[in-house]
Structures are given as C-alpha cells and as structure tokens.
XYZ file of C-alpha atoms in Angstrom:
386
model
C 24.153 27.676 -2.271
C 22.400 30.281 -0.163
C 19.422 29.613 2.087
C 17.269 31.546 -0.358
C 18.043 29.181 -3.265
C 18.821 25.779 -1.717
C 16.464 22.888 -2.264
C 14.330 22.005 0.771
C 15.149 18.579 2.215
C 12.558 15.937 3.117
C 13.221 12.753 5.063
C 10.896 9.810 4.389
C 10.721 7.482 7.396
C 8.856 4.295 8.211
C 8.984 2.185 5.025
C 11.204 -0.729 4.029
C 13.122 1.757 1.928
C 13.753 2.886 -1.632
C 13.237 1.267 -3.997
C 11.342 -1.577 -2.365
C 8.362 -3.754 -3.340
C 7.071 -4.881 0.045
C 3.689 -3.135 0.194
C 1.638 0.002 -0.290
C 3.967 2.412 1.477
C 6.866 1.194 -0.634
C 4.840 1.570 -3.831
C 3.989 5.136 -2.837
C 7.621 5.984 -2.111
C 8.799 4.537 -5.452
C 6.570 7.116 -7.136
C 6.837 9.964 -4.645
C 10.611 10.173 -4.115
C 11.531 10.967 -7.741
C 8.458 13.192 -8.085
C 9.597 15.323 -5.162
C 13.128 15.566 -6.521
C 11.770 16.718 -9.872
C 9.742 19.362 -8.050
C 12.661 20.928 -6.252
C 13.283 18.763 -3.194
C 16.301 16.907 -1.904
C 14.971 13.518 -0.831
C 16.412 11.014 1.627
C 14.635 7.735 2.319
C 15.470 5.803 5.480
C 15.729 2.143 4.599
C 16.243 -1.322 6.013
C 19.293 -3.304 4.888
C 18.374 -6.062 2.465
C 14.899 -4.665 1.749
C 15.695 -2.511 -1.294
C 16.575 -3.263 -4.915
C 19.946 -1.567 -5.537
C 19.828 -2.306 -9.269
C 16.813 -0.002 -9.566
C 18.214 2.793 -7.398
C 17.828 6.379 -8.538
C 21.063 8.342 -7.939
C 19.028 11.472 -7.257
C 17.501 9.881 -4.138
C 19.695 9.499 -1.059
C 19.113 6.174 0.666
C 20.120 5.937 4.322
C 20.253 2.555 6.020
C 19.822 2.182 9.772
C 19.968 -0.970 11.913
C 17.061 -2.808 13.490
C 15.904 -6.114 14.919
C 14.398 -8.479 12.335
C 11.539 -10.026 14.286
C 7.788 -9.750 13.752
C 7.260 -7.890 17.013
C 10.320 -5.630 17.014
C 11.237 -4.791 13.424
C 8.862 -1.846 12.947
C 9.664 -0.298 16.308
C 13.425 -0.876 16.165
C 13.854 0.495 12.643
C 11.503 3.335 13.478
C 13.653 4.291 16.442
C 16.969 4.228 14.590
C 15.718 5.971 11.466
C 13.901 8.697 13.391
C 16.866 9.463 15.628
C 19.206 9.488 12.610
C 16.888 11.853 10.756
C 16.586 14.112 13.801
C 20.359 14.411 13.936
C 20.493 15.439 10.257
C 17.608 17.881 10.703
C 15.737 17.876 7.375
C 13.304 20.698 6.648
C 10.321 18.357 6.997
C 9.745 14.664 7.712
C 7.187 12.416 6.034
C 6.551 9.524 8.440
C 4.634 6.365 7.598
C 2.872 4.111 10.128
C 1.537 5.153 13.541
C 3.908 2.725 15.257
C 6.488 5.463 14.704
C 4.378 7.928 16.671
C 6.377 7.098 19.797
C 9.497 8.622 18.226
C 8.050 11.858 16.875
C 9.194 13.892 19.928
C 12.791 13.386 18.713
C 11.897 15.204 15.498
C 9.820 17.849 17.244
C 12.651 18.606 19.663
C 14.780 19.539 16.670
C 12.066 21.770 15.201
C 11.305 19.410 12.310
C 7.690 19.535 11.068
C 6.092 16.092 10.779
C 3.585 14.927 8.171
C 2.333 11.420 8.959
C 0.439 8.887 6.872
C -1.611 6.999 9.466
C -2.302 3.977 7.197
C -5.085 1.607 8.311
C -6.331 0.463 11.686
C -3.452 -1.835 12.615
C -4.843 -2.440 16.094
C -7.848 -4.170 14.529
C -5.885 -6.662 12.435
C -6.330 -10.284 13.444
C -2.693 -11.143 12.827
C -1.602 -9.117 15.868
C -1.863 -10.376 19.428
C -3.318 -8.273 22.258
C 0.017 -6.670 23.209
C 0.850 -5.695 19.631
C -2.615 -4.190 19.182
C -2.091 -2.127 22.338
C 1.246 -0.899 20.995
C -0.285 0.214 17.699
C -3.158 1.955 19.459
C -0.740 3.752 21.784
C 1.322 4.735 18.745
C -1.796 6.167 17.123
C -2.474 8.280 20.190
C 1.134 9.527 20.140
C 0.819 10.320 16.441
C -2.371 12.283 17.080
C -0.533 14.289 19.704
C 2.771 14.989 17.970
C 2.270 15.036 14.193
C 1.740 18.447 12.599
C -0.306 17.075 9.701
C -2.012 13.719 9.237
C -2.770 11.961 5.954
C -5.581 9.431 5.660
C -5.786 7.297 2.527
C -9.560 6.873 2.955
C -12.406 9.179 3.906
C -13.577 6.469 6.300
C -10.167 6.435 8.003
C -10.285 10.233 8.213
C -13.706 10.053 9.882
C -12.409 7.463 12.352
C -9.456 9.648 13.376
C -11.693 12.653 13.853
C -14.154 10.647 15.957
C -11.690 8.646 18.065
C -8.607 10.877 18.275
C -10.170 14.312 17.657
C -7.714 14.984 14.820
C -8.434 16.265 11.357
C -6.518 14.702 8.487
C -6.033 15.291 4.780
C -7.468 12.630 2.507
C -4.931 11.463 -0.079
C -5.499 7.991 -1.574
C -3.036 5.753 -3.376
C -2.585 5.897 -7.119
C -2.433 3.345 -9.871
C -1.248 3.155 -13.442
C -1.356 0.434 -16.047
C -0.903 0.388 -19.821
C 0.310 -2.053 -22.453
C 3.958 -1.259 -21.701
C 3.430 -2.348 -18.077
C 2.134 -5.840 -18.889
C 4.420 -8.858 -19.129
C 2.956 -12.238 -20.025
C 6.323 -14.008 -20.320
C 6.116 -15.874 -16.971
C 2.715 -17.279 -17.961
C 4.491 -19.833 -20.148
C 5.537 -21.623 -16.967
C 1.937 -21.824 -15.719
C 0.409 -24.810 -17.475
C -3.016 -24.098 -18.943
C -3.312 -20.465 -17.841
C -4.982 -18.231 -20.435
C -6.757 -14.859 -20.350
C -10.152 -15.182 -18.700
C -9.840 -18.806 -17.521
C -8.545 -18.195 -13.994
C -9.595 -16.703 -10.680
C -6.929 -14.996 -8.627
C -6.227 -13.552 -5.223
C -3.203 -11.365 -4.471
C -2.646 -10.536 -0.823
C -0.582 -11.260 2.235
C -1.683 -14.593 3.618
C -3.238 -13.251 6.798
C -6.768 -13.721 8.215
C -8.059 -10.196 7.615
C -7.519 -10.631 3.863
C -10.131 -13.425 3.758
C -7.640 -15.950 2.421
C -9.256 -18.779 4.373
C -12.646 -17.952 2.844
C -11.195 -17.784 -0.652
C -9.491 -21.163 -0.280
C -12.782 -22.687 0.855
C -14.654 -21.018 -1.988
C -12.104 -22.251 -4.545
C -13.219 -25.830 -3.905
C -16.695 -24.944 -5.209
C -15.601 -23.124 -8.357
C -16.106 -24.743 -11.774
C -13.515 -27.451 -12.385
C -12.435 -25.650 -15.558
C -11.408 -22.543 -13.645
C -7.756 -22.236 -12.761
C -6.931 -20.664 -9.385
C -3.949 -18.328 -8.989
C -2.743 -17.452 -5.483
C -0.229 -14.615 -5.145
C 1.182 -14.162 -1.653
C 4.295 -15.243 0.206
C 4.441 -17.712 3.054
C 6.043 -20.839 4.453
C 5.143 -23.878 6.546
C 4.863 -21.762 9.700
C 1.829 -19.997 8.194
C -1.408 -22.029 8.463
C -2.900 -20.223 5.469
C 0.102 -21.099 3.334
C -0.281 -24.725 4.391
C -3.975 -24.566 3.471
C -3.061 -23.212 0.033
C -0.545 -26.037 -0.428
C -3.266 -28.543 0.519
C -5.648 -26.999 -2.026
C -3.003 -27.298 -4.718
C -2.626 -30.979 -3.878
C -6.383 -31.454 -4.322
C -6.785 -29.468 -7.549
C -4.145 -29.713 -10.282
C -5.128 -26.339 -11.740
C -4.129 -24.371 -8.622
C -1.058 -22.159 -9.118
C 0.620 -21.089 -5.870
C 3.023 -18.339 -6.954
C 4.245 -16.972 -3.631
C 5.304 -13.329 -3.622
C 5.489 -11.890 -7.139
C 8.169 -9.208 -7.390
C 7.690 -8.606 -11.116
C 5.131 -5.786 -11.152
C 4.465 -6.127 -14.876
C 3.657 -9.826 -14.501
C 1.304 -9.061 -11.627
C -0.342 -6.369 -13.744
C -0.845 -8.940 -16.526
C -2.454 -11.348 -14.061
C -4.881 -8.654 -12.905
C -5.673 -7.478 -16.430
C -6.428 -10.985 -17.725
C -8.077 -12.683 -14.759
C -11.572 -14.025 -15.179
C -12.134 -12.676 -11.656
C -9.855 -11.062 -9.095
C -11.136 -11.601 -5.539
C -10.201 -8.775 -3.179
C -10.773 -9.889 0.401
C -9.152 -7.129 2.442
C -11.336 -6.204 5.396
C -9.263 -3.778 7.498
C -7.648 -0.575 6.319
C -8.404 2.283 4.007
C -7.671 2.574 0.306
C -5.815 -0.617 -0.554
C -2.956 -0.057 -3.043
C -3.401 -3.481 -4.647
C -7.072 -2.803 -5.267
C -6.322 0.544 -6.911
C -3.629 -0.999 -9.119
C -5.930 -3.865 -10.101
C -8.605 -1.330 -11.064
C -6.078 0.565 -13.184
C -5.367 -2.691 -15.049
C -9.079 -3.192 -15.713
C -9.415 -6.184 -13.421
C -12.791 -7.880 -13.012
C -13.181 -7.476 -9.263
C -15.360 -9.252 -6.735
C -14.647 -7.735 -3.319
C -15.473 -8.545 0.258
C -18.131 -6.123 1.416
C -16.634 -3.393 3.606
C -16.924 0.377 3.878
C -13.365 0.691 2.577
C -13.881 -1.455 -0.535
C -17.191 0.274 -1.250
C -15.512 3.656 -1.050
C -12.868 2.654 -3.591
C -14.956 0.612 -6.039
C -17.974 2.891 -5.885
C -21.602 2.150 -6.741
C -20.778 -0.227 -9.616
C -18.668 -2.588 -7.496
C -19.527 -6.252 -6.941
C -19.490 -7.084 -3.233
C -19.979 -10.295 -1.272
C -20.394 -11.040 2.445
C -17.542 -12.844 4.231
C -18.950 -16.305 3.530
C -17.202 -18.949 1.432
C -20.437 -20.068 -0.245
C -21.403 -16.531 -1.245
C -17.901 -15.881 -2.613
C -17.988 -19.058 -4.710
C -21.461 -18.281 -6.091
C -20.635 -14.692 -7.056
C -17.321 -15.590 -8.676
C -18.946 -18.451 -10.606
C -21.770 -16.184 -11.793
C -19.343 -13.538 -13.051
C -17.182 -16.148 -14.774
C -20.229 -17.359 -16.691
C -21.037 -13.903 -18.124
C -18.407 -12.548 -20.573
C -20.406 -9.375 -21.205
C -20.646 -8.701 -17.468
C -16.890 -9.141 -17.113
C -16.209 -6.742 -19.969
C -18.443 -4.100 -18.381
C -16.876 -4.571 -14.935
C -13.408 -4.180 -16.431
C -14.308 -0.891 -18.150
C -15.953 0.486 -15.013
C -12.938 -0.367 -12.843
C -10.368 1.232 -15.130
C -12.524 4.335 -15.642
C -12.982 4.836 -11.901
C -9.264 4.381 -11.297
C -8.473 7.017 -13.911
C -11.023 9.446 -12.480
C -10.156 9.122 -8.784
C -6.892 7.224 -8.282
C -4.301 8.539 -10.739
C -0.771 9.012 -9.452
C -0.387 12.557 -10.776
C -2.955 14.225 -8.496
C -1.969 11.966 -5.570
C 1.705 12.958 -5.735
C 0.832 16.628 -6.223
C -1.217 16.593 -3.026
C 1.683 15.099 -1.074
C 4.052 17.723 -2.420
C 1.665 20.558 -1.580
C 1.147 19.298 1.967
C 4.899 19.012 2.552
C 5.449 22.474 1.068
C 2.904 23.940 3.478
C 4.971 22.651 6.420
C 8.173 24.410 5.446
C 8.937 26.750 8.312
C 10.573 29.768 6.661
C 9.604 32.086 3.829
C 12.959 31.456 2.108
C 12.281 27.715 2.042
C 8.854 28.234 0.503
C 10.225 30.673 -2.075
C 13.067 28.344 -3.058
C 10.636 25.482 -3.606
C 8.494 27.730 -5.767
C 11.543 28.517 -7.921
C 12.203 24.829 -8.564
C 8.560 23.746 -9.026
C-alpha cells in the first residue's frame, strides 16, 4: 500500500484499554475506536493487562498491552509512561491522549514528530480523594499538557473556560454521548432484588468517593419514605469508609440494595430508566458520562447543584445544595409526584438527544484528529476512506 492510499494510524493512550468498562474514557473509546476504523483509520489502543474484556474484542482494533505498577498512586503514571514510550517507538500518525497525568510524557511523542490531541478530563487536582502530593502531580501534568499538546479537548464549556483562564490554552468542546433504547434494557437481574419495581426505588451510581456526595446521599436515605427502596451502584471494600457506611445503611434498612460495580450496561440502563429518582452527586469535573447516559435512558434526575451539572441538565434540571436534608426533601417531593417524574423523564431524554448523541460527538473527534495529520497524502487518503 502506497503512502497516498494507506490508512492513517491513530494511537489511543491513557485509558484502561479496549474494550473496558471502568469509566467515562473507556466508554468513549468503546464507541470511538470502531467509529474511527469505519471512517478510514487504523486504530491501536494501549491497554492495561486484566482491564479489558477479551470476549468483546473487535478484531479490527489493535490492542497493545504495556506493563505498569498497580497502586493507587503509581498506576496512572506508570502505565502512561510505558504506553507513551511504546507508541512513540511505533510512530503513529497522530496520538489521542486521555488524562493530563500523561502530560509529562508528551515530549516523547513530540520528539518523534507525532501530533498530540489530548482530552483534559476534569479538574483532578481538586478531587478530595487525592492527597496534597497527588494533587500537585495532576496540576503539574496539566501544565505540561498545556505546553506540549497540539490540540486540547474539553468535555464541558466550563472546563474550556477554566483552561483558557488558568493555562492560557484554547480547547475544543466535545462532550460525551449517550444512547438508550428498548434493546439496551435488561431487567433480568432485577429478579434477584427482592421488592424492586419500576418507580419504587431511589438510586445512586458513582464511585464511592467524597466528591460524588455519597456520604450526603447515605445520610439522606435515612429520611426517605420507608416504602422507597434504595439502590447503590458503586464498587468498594472494607478499606473504603463510604463502602462501610453503605453496608451499615443496609443493615439498618432491609430495602437497601448494595450492588457494587455493575458491569452489565443494559442492567444499569434499566435501573436508570425505571428509577423513581436517580441522584447525581458529582461535584468536580465536566460533562459526566454517567449523567449523559442516565439522561438518554429518561432517568428522573435530582442533581447536586454545580456549574457542570447545570450545563448538562439545562434550565429544566432539578438541583439541590450539598446538604443531606435538602437532598432527602427534594427526592421525597419528586417521588410523591408521578406527573412530575414523567415530565422530568421526557425532558432528560429530549435534551440528551438534542445535545449529547454519540454520532455528532464521534464525528467531532474524527475531524479533530484528521486536522492534525501532517501530510497532504495522509489527509487525502482519509478522505478516500471516509
């Protein structure tokens, strides 16, 4: 194949891998990797051993595993180092890098003449789960990303404004997408959840960390109507105080369902679509992928008040201050009004369709990557395949 007709090659760096279900980046890559291949790209995704689902692999996507250190403080940096150096050696036509912690390693790509498009994600250095040293590392990585990346992607207009104000860098706003229809709903696991029926439960689905308001939700759950079931989706163990608090709540209230991490996307979609209320407590970050997916499923959403949640949910959203009493009162009020819930569900799904559909999101990524191809022959070859 000549240079004029070969498919451009993109390396995706900084996620758990492909296909993986860990978080928002992984959800994006599950959609983006095959989309890019179908639009003329060769795609390689750098991955962590044990973090992908081989049974769901797509043979069109090349998965490259690199080693790393599996600790809270070193995993992101160690895998970022090995994947970036491996990608630099293979010299793709462009690199899509996720997470500013990988900003330290961008010079390895730049030294090889590889254009870098980076998704900056949220403001990791403001998350409560990180100690002072980790926050300093993330902030330093953000500064390195601002210096070395050719193009930046912000998943929120508020994040874009922050980067322009603090780091003097423009970025392209591309949110996350969502999709949900009847074929993507699976109620089968509900049979194991005694008493759970559409509309009779309140749920939260998030990592059990402070900035997701899990502690406030657990406190609020004690003041919800006794008839309301409580569903908690989020992994943890006895080393996590919030997990222990959820276990204690379950011991107090027999209608609490502590599900841990749910890896069945269709089951999670069913939970969102049929919840009496979904509480979204995320306080740090931009466009949250879980929130967008819940909206696509027509979830009835009560969200912690923040500029990011207001941006996504829009003027019809229901917001509460970070106070357990206020959360309990708002959730209880919504539960008591079936007509209100029906209206909230329609508004959420309509807004998701209008602003957060995967098609336009993936097209914007592809266009931004195409713009970074360095030769006319590369751009022409991509046009032929598109």
